[in-house]
């Protein structure tokens, strides 16, 4: 989690004991990041996609479909070059 935070992909909140706490939407983003990495999407591309979303935003089914479609196109380009 700290790795993804250091790369600017997620954010955390600190409690009074200075421990990191993550909101539910951040945990969903981590799941998306893991899936994207597993299929070969670079972290920079993931960060770019998340950068246009407001903080705390949960992807709708339509947004997830659009995002995965963009990533699929990128993967297809890489496969065919």
JSON list of N, CA and C in Angstrom, two decimals:
[
{"chain": "A", "resi": 1, "resn": "UNK", "atom": "N", "xyz": [0.83, -1.19, 0.00]},
{"chain": "A", "resi": 1, "resn": "UNK", "atom": "CA", "xyz": [0.00, 0.00, 0.00]},
{"chain": "A", "resi": 1, "resn": "UNK", "atom": "C", "xyz": [0.88, 1.26, 0.00]},
{"chain": "A", "resi": 2, "resn": "UNK", "atom": "N", "xyz": [1.94, 1.23, 0.81]},
{"chain": "A", "resi": 2, "resn": "UNK", "atom": "CA", "xyz": [2.81, 2.40, 0.84]},
{"chain": "A", "resi": 2, "resn": "UNK", "atom": "C", "xyz": [3.48, 2.62, -0.50]},
{"chain": "A", "resi": 3, "resn": "UNK", "atom": "N", "xyz": [3.79, 1.53, -1.21]},
{"chain": "A", "resi": 3, "resn": "UNK", "atom": "CA", "xyz": [4.40, 1.65, -2.53]},
{"chain": "A", "resi": 3, "resn": "UNK", "atom": "C", "xyz": [3.46, 2.41, -3.46]},
{"chain": "A", "resi": 4, "resn": "UNK", "atom": "N", "xyz": [2.19, 2.01, -3.51]},
{"chain": "A", "resi": 4, "resn": "UNK", "atom": "CA", "xyz": [1.23, 2.68, -4.37]},
{"chain": "A", "resi": 4, "resn": "UNK", "atom": "C", "xyz": [1.03, 4.13, -3.95]},
{"chain": "A", "resi": 5, "resn": "UNK", "atom": "N", "xyz": [1.08, 4.37, -2.66]},
{"chain": "A", "resi": 5, "resn": "UNK", "atom": "CA", "xyz": [0.96, 5.74, -2.16]},
{"chain": "A", "resi": 5, "resn": "UNK", "atom": "C", "xyz": [2.17, 6.56, -2.60]},
{"chain": "A", "resi": 6, "resn": "UNK", "atom": "N", "xyz": [3.35, 5.98, -2.53]},
{"chain": "A", "resi": 6, "resn": "UNK", "atom": "CA", "xyz": [4.56, 6.71, -2.93]},
{"chain": "A", "resi": 6, "resn": "UNK", "atom": "C", "xyz": [4.57, 7.02, -4.43]},
{"chain": "A", "resi": 7, "resn": "UNK", "atom": "N", "xyz": [3.85, 6.23, -5.20]},
{"chain": "A", "resi": 7, "resn": "UNK", "atom": "CA", "xyz": [3.75, 6.44, -6.65]},
{"chain": "A", "resi": 7, "resn": "UNK", "atom": "C", "xyz": [2.60, 7.38, -7.02]},
{"chain": "A", "resi": 8, "resn": "UNK", "atom": "N", "xyz": [1.88, 7.87, -6.02]},
{"chain": "A", "resi": 8, "resn": "UNK", "atom": "CA", "xyz": [0.79, 8.81, -6.26]},
{"chain": "A", "resi": 8, "resn": "UNK", "atom": "C", "xyz": [-0.50, 8.17, -6.74]},
{"chain": "A", "resi": 9, "resn": "UNK", "atom": "N", "xyz": [-0.64, 6.87, -6.55]},
{"chain": "A", "resi": 9, "resn": "UNK", "atom": "CA", "xyz": [-1.84, 6.17, -7.02]},
{"chain": "A", "resi": 9, "resn": "UNK", "atom": "C", "xyz": [-2.97, 6.21, -6.00]},
{"chain": "A", "resi": 10, "resn": "UNK", "atom": "N", "xyz": [-2.64, 6.24, -4.73]},
{"chain": "A", "resi": 10, "resn": "UNK", "atom": "CA", "xyz": [-3.64, 6.26, -3.67]},
{"chain": "A", "resi": 10, "resn": "UNK", "atom": "C", "xyz": [-3.20, 7.23, -2.58]},
{"chain": "A", "resi": 11, "resn": "UNK", "atom": "N", "xyz": [-4.12, 7.55, -1.70]},
{"chain": "A", "resi": 11, "resn": "UNK", "atom": "CA", "xyz": [-3.81, 8.40, -0.55]},
{"chain": "A", "resi": 11, "resn": "UNK", "atom": "C", "xyz": [-4.30, 7.72, 0.73]},
{"chain": "A", "resi": 12, "resn": "UNK", "atom": "N", "xyz": [-3.72, 8.13, 1.82]},
{"chain": "A", "resi": 12, "resn": "UNK", "atom": "CA", "xyz": [-4.15, 7.60, 3.12]},
{"chain": "A", "resi": 12, "resn": "UNK", "atom": "C", "xyz": [-4.41, 8.76, 4.06]},
{"chain": "A", "resi": 13, "resn": "UNK", "atom": "N", "xyz": [-5.05, 8.44, 5.16]},
{"chain": "A", "resi": 13, "resn": "UNK", "atom": "CA", "xyz": [-5.25, 9.41, 6.23]},
{"chain": "A", "resi": 13, "resn": "UNK", "atom": "C", "xyz": [-4.47, 8.85, 7.41]},
{"chain": "A", "resi": 14, "resn": "UNK", "atom": "N", "xyz": [-3.97, 9.74, 8.24]},
{"chain": "A", "resi": 14, "resn": "UNK", "atom": "CA", "xyz": [-3.23, 9.30, 9.43]},
{"chain": "A", "resi": 14, "resn": "UNK", "atom": "C", "xyz": [-4.11, 9.46, 10.66]},
{"chain": "A", "resi": 15, "resn": "UNK", "atom": "N", "xyz": [-4.03, 8.47, 11.55]},
{"chain": "A", "resi": 15, "resn": "UNK", "atom": "CA", "xyz": [-4.76, 8.59, 12.81]},
{"chain": "A", "resi": 15, "resn": "UNK", "atom": "C", "xyz": [-3.87, 9.27, 13.84]},
{"chain": "A", "resi": 16, "resn": "UNK", "atom": "N", "xyz": [-4.35, 9.40, 15.06]},
{"chain": "A", "resi": 16, "resn": "UNK", "atom": "CA", "xyz": [-3.59, 10.10, 16.10]},
{"chain": "A", "resi": 16, "resn": "UNK", "atom": "C", "xyz": [-2.28, 9.40, 16.43]},
{"chain": "A", "resi": 17, "resn": "UNK", "atom": "N", "xyz": [-2.19, 8.10, 16.17]},
{"chain": "A", "resi": 17, "resn": "UNK", "atom": "CA", "xyz": [-0.95, 7.36, 16.39]},
{"chain": "A", "resi": 17, "resn": "UNK", "atom": "C", "xyz": [-0.05, 7.34, 15.15]},
{"chain": "A", "resi": 18, "resn": "UNK", "atom": "N", "xyz": [-0.39, 8.17, 14.15]},
{"chain": "A", "resi": 18, "resn": "UNK", "atom": "CA", "xyz": [0.35, 8.31, 12.90]},
{"chain": "A", "resi": 18, "resn": "UNK", "atom": "C", "xyz": [0.31, 7.05, 12.03]},
{"chain": "A", "resi": 19, "resn": "UNK", "atom": "N", "xyz": [-0.68, 6.21, 12.25]},
{"chain": "A", "resi": 19, "resn": "UNK", "atom": "CA", "xyz": [-0.85, 5.02, 11.41]},
{"chain": "A", "resi": 19, "resn": "UNK", "atom": "C", "xyz": [-1.68, 5.39, 10.19]},
{"chain": "A", "resi": 20, "resn": "UNK", "atom": "N", "xyz": [-1.34, 4.78, 9.07]},
{"chain": "A", "resi": 20, "resn": "UNK", "atom": "CA", "xyz": [-2.10, 5.02, 7.85]},
{"chain": "A", "resi": 20, "resn": "UNK", "atom": "C", "xyz": [-3.45, 4.31, 7.93]},
{"chain": "A", "resi": 21, "resn": "UNK", "atom": "N", "xyz": [-4.47, 5.00, 7.45]},
{"chain": "A", "resi": 21, "resn": "UNK", "atom": "CA", "xyz": [-5.81, 4.44, 7.32]},
{"chain": "A", "resi": 21, "resn": "UNK", "atom": "C", "xyz": [-6.26, 4.70, 5.89]},
{"chain": "A", "resi": 22, "resn": "UNK", "atom": "N", "xyz": [-6.94, 3.72, 5.31]},
{"chain": "A", "resi": 22, "resn": "UNK", "atom": "CA", "xyz": [-7.38, 3.83, 3.93]},
{"chain": "A", "resi": 22, "resn": "UNK", "atom": "C", "xyz": [-8.89, 3.75, 3.87]},
{"chain": "A", "resi": 23, "resn": "UNK", "atom": "N", "xyz": [-9.48, 4.64, 3.08]},
{"chain": "A", "resi": 23, "resn": "UNK", "atom": "CA", "xyz": [-10.93, 4.61, 2.88]},
{"chain": "A", "resi": 23, "resn": "UNK", "atom": "C", "xyz": [-11.29, 3.45, 1.98]},
{"chain": "A", "resi": 24, "resn": "UNK", "atom": "N", "xyz": [-12.54, 3.08, 1.99]},
{"chain": "A", "resi": 24, "resn": "UNK", "atom": "CA", "xyz": [-13.03, 1.95, 1.21]},
{"chain": "A", "resi": 24, "resn": "UNK", "atom": "C", "xyz": [-12.76, 2.13, -0.29]},
{"chain": "A", "resi": 25, "resn": "UNK", "atom": "N", "xyz": [-12.95, 3.35, -0.81]},
{"chain": "A", "resi": 25, "resn": "UNK", "atom": "CA", "xyz": [-12.72, 3.57, -2.24]},
{"chain": "A", "resi": 25, "resn": "UNK", "atom": "C", "xyz": [-11.25, 3.35, -2.60]},
{"chain": "A", "resi": 26, "resn": "UNK", "atom": "N", "xyz": [-10.34, 3.66, -1.69]},
{"chain": "A", "resi": 26, "resn": "UNK", "atom": "CA", "xyz": [-8.92, 3.44, -1.94]},
{"chain": "A", "resi": 26, "resn": "UNK", "atom": "C", "xyz": [-8.65, 1.94, -2.05]},
{"chain": "A", "resi": 27, "resn": "UNK", "atom": "N", "xyz": [-9.28, 1.16, -1.22]},
{"chain": "A", "resi": 27, "resn": "UNK", "atom": "CA", "xyz": [-9.11, -0.29, -1.28]},
{"chain": "A", "resi": 27, "resn": "UNK", "atom": "C", "xyz": [-9.63, -0.84, -2.60]},
{"chain": "A", "resi": 28, "resn": "UNK", "atom": "N", "xyz": [-10.70, -0.25, -3.12]},
{"chain": "A", "resi": 28, "resn": "UNK", "atom": "CA", "xyz": [-11.21, -0.66, -4.44]},
{"chain": "A", "resi": 28, "resn": "UNK", "atom": "C", "xyz": [-10.19, -0.31, -5.52]},
{"chain": "A", "resi": 29, "resn": "UNK", "atom": "N", "xyz": [-9.59, 0.87, -5.41]},
{"chain": "A", "resi": 29, "resn": "UNK", "atom": "CA", "xyz": [-8.56, 1.27, -6.38]},
{"chain": "A", "resi": 29, "resn": "UNK", "atom": "C", "xyz": [-7.39, 0.30, -6.36]},
{"chain": "A", "resi": 30, "resn": "UNK", "atom": "N", "xyz": [-7.00, -0.14, -5.18]},
{"chain": "A", "resi": 30, "resn": "UNK", "atom": "CA", "xyz": [-5.89, -1.09, -5.08]},
{"chain": "A", "resi": 30, "resn": "UNK", "atom": "C", "xyz": [-6.23, -2.38, -5.82]},
{"chain": "A", "resi": 31, "resn": "UNK", "atom": "N", "xyz": [-7.46, -2.83, -5.70]},
{"chain": "A", "resi": 31, "resn": "UNK", "atom": "CA", "xyz": [-7.88, -4.03, -6.44]},
{"chain": "A", "resi": 31, "resn": "UNK", "atom": "C", "xyz": [-7.77, -3.80, -7.95]},
{"chain": "A", "resi": 32, "resn": "UNK", "atom": "N", "xyz": [-8.18, -2.63, -8.41]},
{"chain": "A", "resi": 32, "resn": "UNK", "atom": "CA", "xyz": [-8.08, -2.29, -9.83]},
{"chain": "A", "resi": 32, "resn": "UNK", "atom": "C", "xyz": [-6.62, -2.22, -10.26]},
{"chain": "A", "resi": 33, "resn": "UNK", "atom": "N", "xyz": [-5.78, -1.61, -9.43]},
{"chain": "A", "resi": 33, "resn": "UNK", "atom": "CA", "xyz": [-4.35, -1.50, -9.74]},
{"chain": "A", "resi": 33, "resn": "UNK", "atom": "C", "xyz": [-3.74, -2.89, -9.89]},
{"chain": "A", "resi": 34, "resn": "UNK", "atom": "N", "xyz": [-4.06, -3.78, -8.96]},
{"chain": "A", "resi": 34, "resn": "UNK", "atom": "CA", "xyz": [-3.50, -5.14, -9.00]},
{"chain": "A", "resi": 34, "resn": "UNK", "atom": "C", "xyz": [-3.92, -5.87, -10.28]},
{"chain": "A", "resi": 35, "resn": "UNK", "atom": "N", "xyz": [-5.19, -5.74, -10.65]},
{"chain": "A", "resi": 35, "resn": "UNK", "atom": "CA", "xyz": [-5.67, -6.38, -11.88]},
{"chain": "A", "resi": 35, "resn": "UNK", "atom": "C", "xyz": [-4.95, -5.80, -13.09]},
{"chain": "A", "resi": 36, "resn": "UNK", "atom": "N", "xyz": [-4.87, -4.47, -13.13]},
{"chain": "A", "resi": 36, "resn": "UNK", "atom": "CA", "xyz": [-4.22, -3.81, -14.27]},
{"chain": "A", "resi": 36, "resn": "UNK", "atom": "C", "xyz": [-2.76, -4.21, -14.38]},
{"chain": "A", "resi": 37, "resn": "UNK", "atom": "N", "xyz": [-2.06, -4.25, -13.26]},
{"chain": "A", "resi": 37, "resn": "UNK", "atom": "CA", "xyz": [-0.66, -4.67, -13.28]},
{"chain": "A", "resi": 37, "resn": "UNK", "atom": "C", "xyz": [-0.52, -6.10, -13.77]},
{"chain": "A", "resi": 38, "resn": "UNK", "atom": "N", "xyz": [-1.40, -6.95, -13.33]},
{"chain": "A", "resi": 38, "resn": "UNK", "atom": "CA", "xyz": [-1.35, -8.36, -13.70]},
{"chain": "A", "resi": 38, "resn": "UNK", "atom": "C", "xyz": [-1.47, -8.56, -15.21]},
{"chain": "A", "resi": 39, "resn": "UNK", "atom": "N", "xyz": [-2.22, -7.67, -15.87]},
{"chain": "A", "resi": 39, "resn": "UNK", "atom": "CA", "xyz": [-2.38, -7.81, -17.32]},
{"chain": "A", "resi": 39, "resn": "UNK", "atom": "C", "xyz": [-1.39, -6.95, -18.10]},
{"chain": "A", "resi": 40, "resn": "UNK", "atom": "N", "xyz": [-0.48, -6.28, -17.38]},
{"chain": "A", "resi": 40, "resn": "UNK", "atom": "CA", "xyz": [0.60, -5.58, -18.05]},
{"chain": "A", "resi": 40, "resn": "UNK", "atom": "C", "xyz": [0.44, -4.09, -18.23]},
{"chain": "A", "resi": 41, "resn": "UNK", "atom": "N", "xyz": [-0.51, -3.47, -17.55]},
{"chain": "A", "resi": 41, "resn": "UNK", "atom": "CA", "xyz": [-0.69, -2.02, -17.65]},
{"chain": "A", "resi": 41, "resn": "UNK", "atom": "C", "xyz": [0.34, -1.35, -16.75]},
{"chain": "A", "resi": 42, "resn": "UNK", "atom": "N", "xyz": [1.14, -0.42, -17.29]},
{"chain": "A", "resi": 42, "resn": "UNK", "atom": "CA", "xyz": [2.15, 0.26, -16.47]},
{"chain": "A", "resi": 42, "resn": "UNK", "atom": "C", "xyz": [1.51, 1.17, -15.41]},
{"chain": "A", "resi": 43, "resn": "UNK", "atom": "N", "xyz": [2.21, 1.34, -14.31]},
{"chain": "A", "resi": 43, "resn": "UNK", "atom": "CA", "xyz": [1.71, 2.19, -13.22]},
{"chain": "A", "resi": 43, "resn": "UNK", "atom": "C", "xyz": [1.45, 3.62, -13.70]},
{"chain": "A", "resi": 44, "resn": "UNK", "atom": "N", "xyz": [2.28, 4.12, -14.61]},
{"chain": "A", "resi": 44, "resn": "UNK", "atom": "CA", "xyz": [2.09, 5.48, -15.13]},
{"chain": "A", "resi": 44, "resn": "UNK", "atom": "C", "xyz": [0.74, 5.61, -15.84]},
{"chain": "A", "resi": 45, "resn": "UNK", "atom": "N", "xyz": [0.35, 4.59, -16.57]},
{"chain": "A", "resi": 45, "resn": "UNK", "atom": "CA", "xyz": [-0.93, 4.60, -17.27]},
{"chain": "A", "resi": 45, "resn": "UNK", "atom": "C", "xyz": [-2.08, 4.54, -16.27]},
{"chain": "A", "resi": 46, "resn": "UNK", "atom": "N", "xyz": [-1.91, 3.75, -15.24]},
{"chain": "A", "resi": 46, "resn": "UNK", "atom": "CA", "xyz": [-2.94, 3.64, -14.20]},
{"chain": "A", "resi": 46, "resn": "UNK", "atom": "C", "xyz": [-3.08, 4.98, -13.48]},
{"chain": "A", "resi": 47, "resn": "UNK", "atom": "N", "xyz": [-1.95, 5.59, -13.13]},
{"chain": "A", "resi": 47, "resn": "UNK", "atom": "CA", "xyz": [-1.97, 6.89, -12.45]},
{"chain": "A", "resi": 47, "resn": "UNK", "atom": "C", "xyz": [-2.67, 7.94, -13.31]},
{"chain": "A", "resi": 48, "resn": "UNK", "atom": "N", "xyz": [-2.38, 7.92, -14.60]},
{"chain": "A", "resi": 48, "resn": "UNK", "atom": "CA", "xyz": [-3.01, 8.86, -15.53]},
{"chain": "A", "resi": 48, "resn": "UNK", "atom": "C", "xyz": [-4.53, 8.68, -15.55]},
{"chain": "A", "resi": 49, "resn": "UNK", "atom": "N", "xyz": [-4.97, 7.45, -15.57]},
{"chain": "A", "resi": 49, "resn": "UNK", "atom": "CA", "xyz": [-6.41, 7.16, -15.58]},
{"chain": "A", "resi": 49, "resn": "UNK", "atom": "C", "xyz": [-7.08, 7.61, -14.29]},
{"chain": "A", "resi": 50, "resn": "UNK", "atom": "N", "xyz": [-6.43, 7.37, -13.17]},
{"chain": "A", "resi": 50, "resn": "UNK", "atom": "CA", "xyz": [-6.99, 7.77, -11.88]},
{"chain": "A", "resi": 50, "resn": "UNK", "atom": "C", "xyz": [-6.91, 9.28, -11.67]},
{"chain": "A", "resi": 51, "resn": "UNK", "atom": "N", "xyz": [-5.96, 9.93, -12.34]},
{"chain": "A", "resi": 51, "resn": "UNK", "atom": "CA", "xyz": [-5.74, 11.36, -12.16]},
{"chain": "A", "resi": 51, "resn": "UNK", "atom": "C", "xyz": [-6.92, 12.23, -12.55]},
{"chain": "A", "resi": 52, "resn": "UNK", "atom": "N", "xyz": [-7.76, 11.74, -13.45]},
{"chain": "A", "resi": 52, "resn": "UNK", "atom": "CA", "xyz": [-8.90, 12.53, -13.89]},
{"chain": "A", "resi": 52, "resn": "UNK", "atom": "C", "xyz": [-10.13, 12.33, -13.00]},
{"chain": "A", "resi": 53, "resn": "UNK", "atom": "N", "xyz": [-10.04, 11.39, -12.07]},
{"chain": "A", "resi": 53, "resn": "UNK", "atom": "CA", "xyz": [-11.17, 11.11, -11.19]},
{"chain": "A", "resi": 53, "resn": "UNK", "atom": "C", "xyz": [-11.08, 11.96, -9.92]},
{"chain": "A", "resi": 54, "resn": "UNK", "atom": "N", "xyz": [-12.20, 12.45, -9.43]},
{"chain": "A", "resi": 54, "resn": "UNK", "atom": "CA", "xyz": [-12.17, 13.18, -8.17]},
{"chain": "A", "resi": 54, "resn": "UNK", "atom": "C", "xyz": [-11.79, 12.24, -7.02]},
{"chain": "A", "resi": 55, "resn": "UNK", "atom": "N", "xyz": [-11.12, 12.78, -6.02]},
{"chain": "A", "resi": 55, "resn": "UNK", "atom": "CA", "xyz": [-10.72, 11.96, -4.88]},
{"chain": "A", "resi": 55, "resn": "UNK", "atom": "C", "xyz": [-11.96, 11.41, -4.18]},
{"chain": "A", "resi": 56, "resn": "UNK", "atom": "N", "xyz": [-11.89, 10.15, -3.82]},
{"chain": "A", "resi": 56, "resn": "UNK", "atom": "CA", "xyz": [-13.01, 9.51, -3.14]},
{"chain": "A", "resi": 56, "resn": "UNK", "atom": "C", "xyz": [-14.06, 8.97, -4.09]},
{"chain": "A", "resi": 57, "resn": "UNK", "atom": "N", "xyz": [-13.81, 9.09, -5.39]},
{"chain": "A", "resi": 57, "resn": "UNK", "atom": "CA", "xyz": [-14.78, 8.64, -6.39]},
{"chain": "A", "resi": 57, "resn": "UNK", "atom": "C", "xyz": [-14.71, 7.13, -6.56]},
{"chain": "A", "resi": 58, "resn": "UNK", "atom": "N", "xyz": [-15.85, 6.49, -6.60]},
{"chain": "A", "resi": 58, "resn": "UNK", "atom": "CA", "xyz": [-15.92, 5.06, -6.88]},
{"chain": "A", "resi": 58, "resn": "UNK", "atom": "C", "xyz": [-16.35, 4.89, -8.32]},
{"chain": "A", "resi": 59, "resn": "UNK", "atom": "N", "xyz": [-15.62, 4.07, -9.06]},
{"chain": "A", "resi": 59, "resn": "UNK", "atom": "CA", "xyz": [-15.94, 3.86, -10.47]},
{"chain": "A", "resi": 59, "resn": "UNK", "atom": "C", "xyz": [-17.30, 3.20, -10.64]},
{"chain": "A", "resi": 60, "resn": "UNK", "atom": "N", "xyz": [-18.09, 3.76, -11.53]},
{"chain": "A", "resi": 60, "resn": "UNK", "atom": "CA", "xyz": [-19.36, 3.12, -11.87]},
{"chain": "A", "resi": 60, "resn": "UNK", "atom": "C", "xyz": [-19.07, 2.00, -12.87]},
{"chain": "A", "resi": 61, "resn": "UNK", "atom": "N", "xyz": [-20.05, 1.18, -13.13]},
{"chain": "A", "resi": 61, "resn": "UNK", "atom": "CA", "xyz": [-19.87, 0.10, -14.11]},
{"chain": "A", "resi": 61, "resn": "UNK", "atom": "C", "xyz": [-19.53, 0.68, -15.48]},
{"chain": "A", "resi": 62, "resn": "UNK", "atom": "N", "xyz": [-20.17, 1.78, -15.83]},
{"chain": "A", "resi": 62, "resn": "UNK", "atom": "CA", "xyz": [-19.91, 2.43, -17.13]},
{"chain": "A", "resi": 62, "resn": "UNK", "atom": "C", "xyz": [-18.47, 2.95, -17.19]},
{"chain": "A", "resi": 63, "resn": "UNK", "atom": "N", "xyz": [-18.01, 3.59, -16.12]},
{"chain": "A", "resi": 63, "resn": "UNK", "atom": "CA", "xyz": [-16.64, 4.12, -16.09]},
{"chain": "A", "resi": 63, "resn": "UNK", "atom": "C", "xyz": [-15.62, 2.98, -16.13]},
{"chain": "A", "resi": 64, "resn": "UNK", "atom": "N", "xyz": [-15.89, 1.91, -15.40]},
{"chain": "A", "resi": 64, "resn": "UNK", "atom": "CA", "xyz": [-14.98, 0.76, -15.41]},
{"chain": "A", "resi": 64, "resn": "UNK", "atom": "C", "xyz": [-14.91, 0.16, -16.81]},
{"chain": "A", "resi": 65, "resn": "UNK", "atom": "N", "xyz": [-16.05, 0.06, -17.48]},
{"chain": "A", "resi": 65, "resn": "UNK", "atom": "CA", "xyz": [-16.08, -0.48, -18.84]},
{"chain": "A", "resi": 65, "resn": "UNK", "atom": "C", "xyz": [-15.26, 0.40, -19.79]},
{"chain": "A", "resi": 66, "resn": "UNK", "atom": "N", "xyz": [-15.40, 1.71, -19.66]},
{"chain": "A", "resi": 66, "resn": "UNK", "atom": "CA", "xyz": [-14.65, 2.64, -20.50]},
{"chain": "A", "resi": 66, "resn": "UNK", "atom": "C", "xyz": [-13.15, 2.53, -20.23]},
{"chain": "A", "resi": 67, "resn": "UNK", "atom": "N", "xyz": [-12.78, 2.48, -18.97]},
{"chain": "A", "resi": 67, "resn": "UNK", "atom": "CA", "xyz": [-11.38, 2.38, -18.59]},
{"chain": "A", "resi": 67, "resn": "UNK", "atom": "C", "xyz": [-10.77, 1.07, -19.07]},
{"chain": "A", "resi": 68, "resn": "UNK", "atom": "N", "xyz": [-11.47, -0.02, -18.86]},
{"chain": "A", "resi": 68, "resn": "UNK", "atom": "CA", "xyz": [-10.94, -1.32, -19.28]},
{"chain": "A", "resi": 68, "resn": "UNK", "atom": "C", "xyz": [-10.86, -1.40, -20.81]},
{"chain": "A", "resi": 69, "resn": "UNK", "atom": "N", "xyz": [-11.76, -0.73, -21.49]},
{"chain": "A", "resi": 69, "resn": "UNK", "atom": "CA", "xyz": [-11.72, -0.69, -22.96]},
{"chain": "A", "resi": 69, "resn": "UNK", "atom": "C", "xyz": [-10.47, 0.05, -23.44]},
{"chain": "A", "resi": 70, "resn": "UNK", "atom": "N", "xyz": [-10.15, 1.16, -22.79]},
{"chain": "A", "resi": 70, "resn": "UNK", "atom": "CA", "xyz": [-8.93, 1.91, -23.14]},
{"chain": "A", "resi": 70, "resn": "UNK", "atom": "C", "xyz": [-7.69, 1.05, -22.91]},
{"chain": "A", "resi": 71, "resn": "UNK", "atom": "N", "xyz": [-7.66, 0.36, -21.81]},
{"chain": "A", "resi": 71, "resn": "UNK", "atom": "CA", "xyz": [-6.51, -0.48, -21.50]},
{"chain": "A", "resi": 71, "resn": "UNK", "atom": "C", "xyz": [-6.42, -1.65, -22.48]},
{"chain": "A", "resi": 72, "resn": "UNK", "atom": "N", "xyz": [-7.56, -2.19, -22.86]},
{"chain": "A", "resi": 72, "resn": "UNK", "atom": "CA", "xyz": [-7.57, -3.29, -23.83]},
{"chain": "A", "resi": 72, "resn": "UNK", "atom": "C", "xyz": [-6.99, -2.82, -25.16]},
{"chain": "A", "resi": 73, "resn": "UNK", "atom": "N", "xyz": [-7.36, -1.60, -25.58]},
{"chain": "A", "resi": 73, "resn": "UNK", "atom": "CA", "xyz": [-6.83, -1.04, -26.83]},
{"chain": "A", "resi": 73, "resn": "UNK", "atom": "C", "xyz": [-5.31, -0.89, -26.74]},
{"chain": "A", "resi": 74, "resn": "UNK", "atom": "N", "xyz": [-4.83, -0.41, -25.60]},
{"chain": "A", "resi": 74, "resn": "UNK", "atom": "CA", "xyz": [-3.39, -0.25, -25.42]},
{"chain": "A", "resi": 74, "resn": "UNK", "atom": "C", "xyz": [-2.68, -1.60, -25.49]},
{"chain": "A", "resi": 75, "resn": "UNK", "atom": "N", "xyz": [-3.24, -2.59, -24.84]},
{"chain": "A", "resi": 75, "resn": "UNK", "atom": "CA", "xyz": [-2.64, -3.93, -24.87]},
{"chain": "A", "resi": 75, "resn": "UNK", "atom": "C", "xyz": [-2.64, -4.50, -26.29]},
{"chain": "A", "resi": 76, "resn": "UNK", "atom": "N", "xyz": [-3.74, -4.29, -27.01]},
{"chain": "A", "resi": 76, "resn": "UNK", "atom": "CA", "xyz": [-3.80, -4.76, -28.40]},
{"chain": "A", "resi": 76, "resn": "UNK", "atom": "C", "xyz": [-2.72, -4.11, -29.25]},
{"chain": "A", "resi": 77, "resn": "UNK", "atom": "N", "xyz": [-2.52, -2.80, -29.07]},
{"chain": "A", "resi": 77, "resn": "UNK", "atom": "CA", "xyz": [-1.46, -2.10, -29.81]},
{"chain": "A", "resi": 77, "resn": "UNK", "atom": "C", "xyz": [-0.09, -2.69, -29.50]},
{"chain": "A", "resi": 78, "resn": "UNK", "atom": "N", "xyz": [0.16, -2.95, -28.23]},
{"chain": "A", "resi": 78, "resn": "UNK", "atom": "CA", "xyz": [1.47, -3.50, -27.84]},
{"chain": "A", "resi": 78, "resn": "UNK", "atom": "C", "xyz": [1.67, -4.91, -28.39]},
{"chain": "A", "resi": 79, "resn": "UNK", "atom": "N", "xyz": [0.61, -5.69, -28.43]},
{"chain": "A", "resi": 79, "resn": "UNK", "atom": "CA", "xyz": [0.71, -7.06, -28.95]},
{"chain": "A", "resi": 79, "resn": "UNK", "atom": "C", "xyz": [1.02, -7.04, -30.44]},
{"chain": "A", "resi": 80, "resn": "UNK", "atom": "N", "xyz": [0.43, -6.09, -31.16]},
{"chain": "A", "resi": 80, "resn": "UNK", "atom": "CA", "xyz": [0.57, -6.06, -32.61]},
{"chain": "A", "resi": 80, "resn": "UNK", "atom": "C", "xyz": [1.77, -5.25, -33.10]},
{"chain": "A", "resi": 81, "resn": "UNK", "atom": "N", "xyz": [2.58, -4.74, -32.20]},
{"chain": "A", "resi": 81, "resn": "UNK", "atom": "CA", "xyz": [3.79, -4.01, -32.65]},
{"chain": "A", "resi": 81, "resn": "UNK", "atom": "C", "xyz": [5.04, -4.74, -32.27]}
]
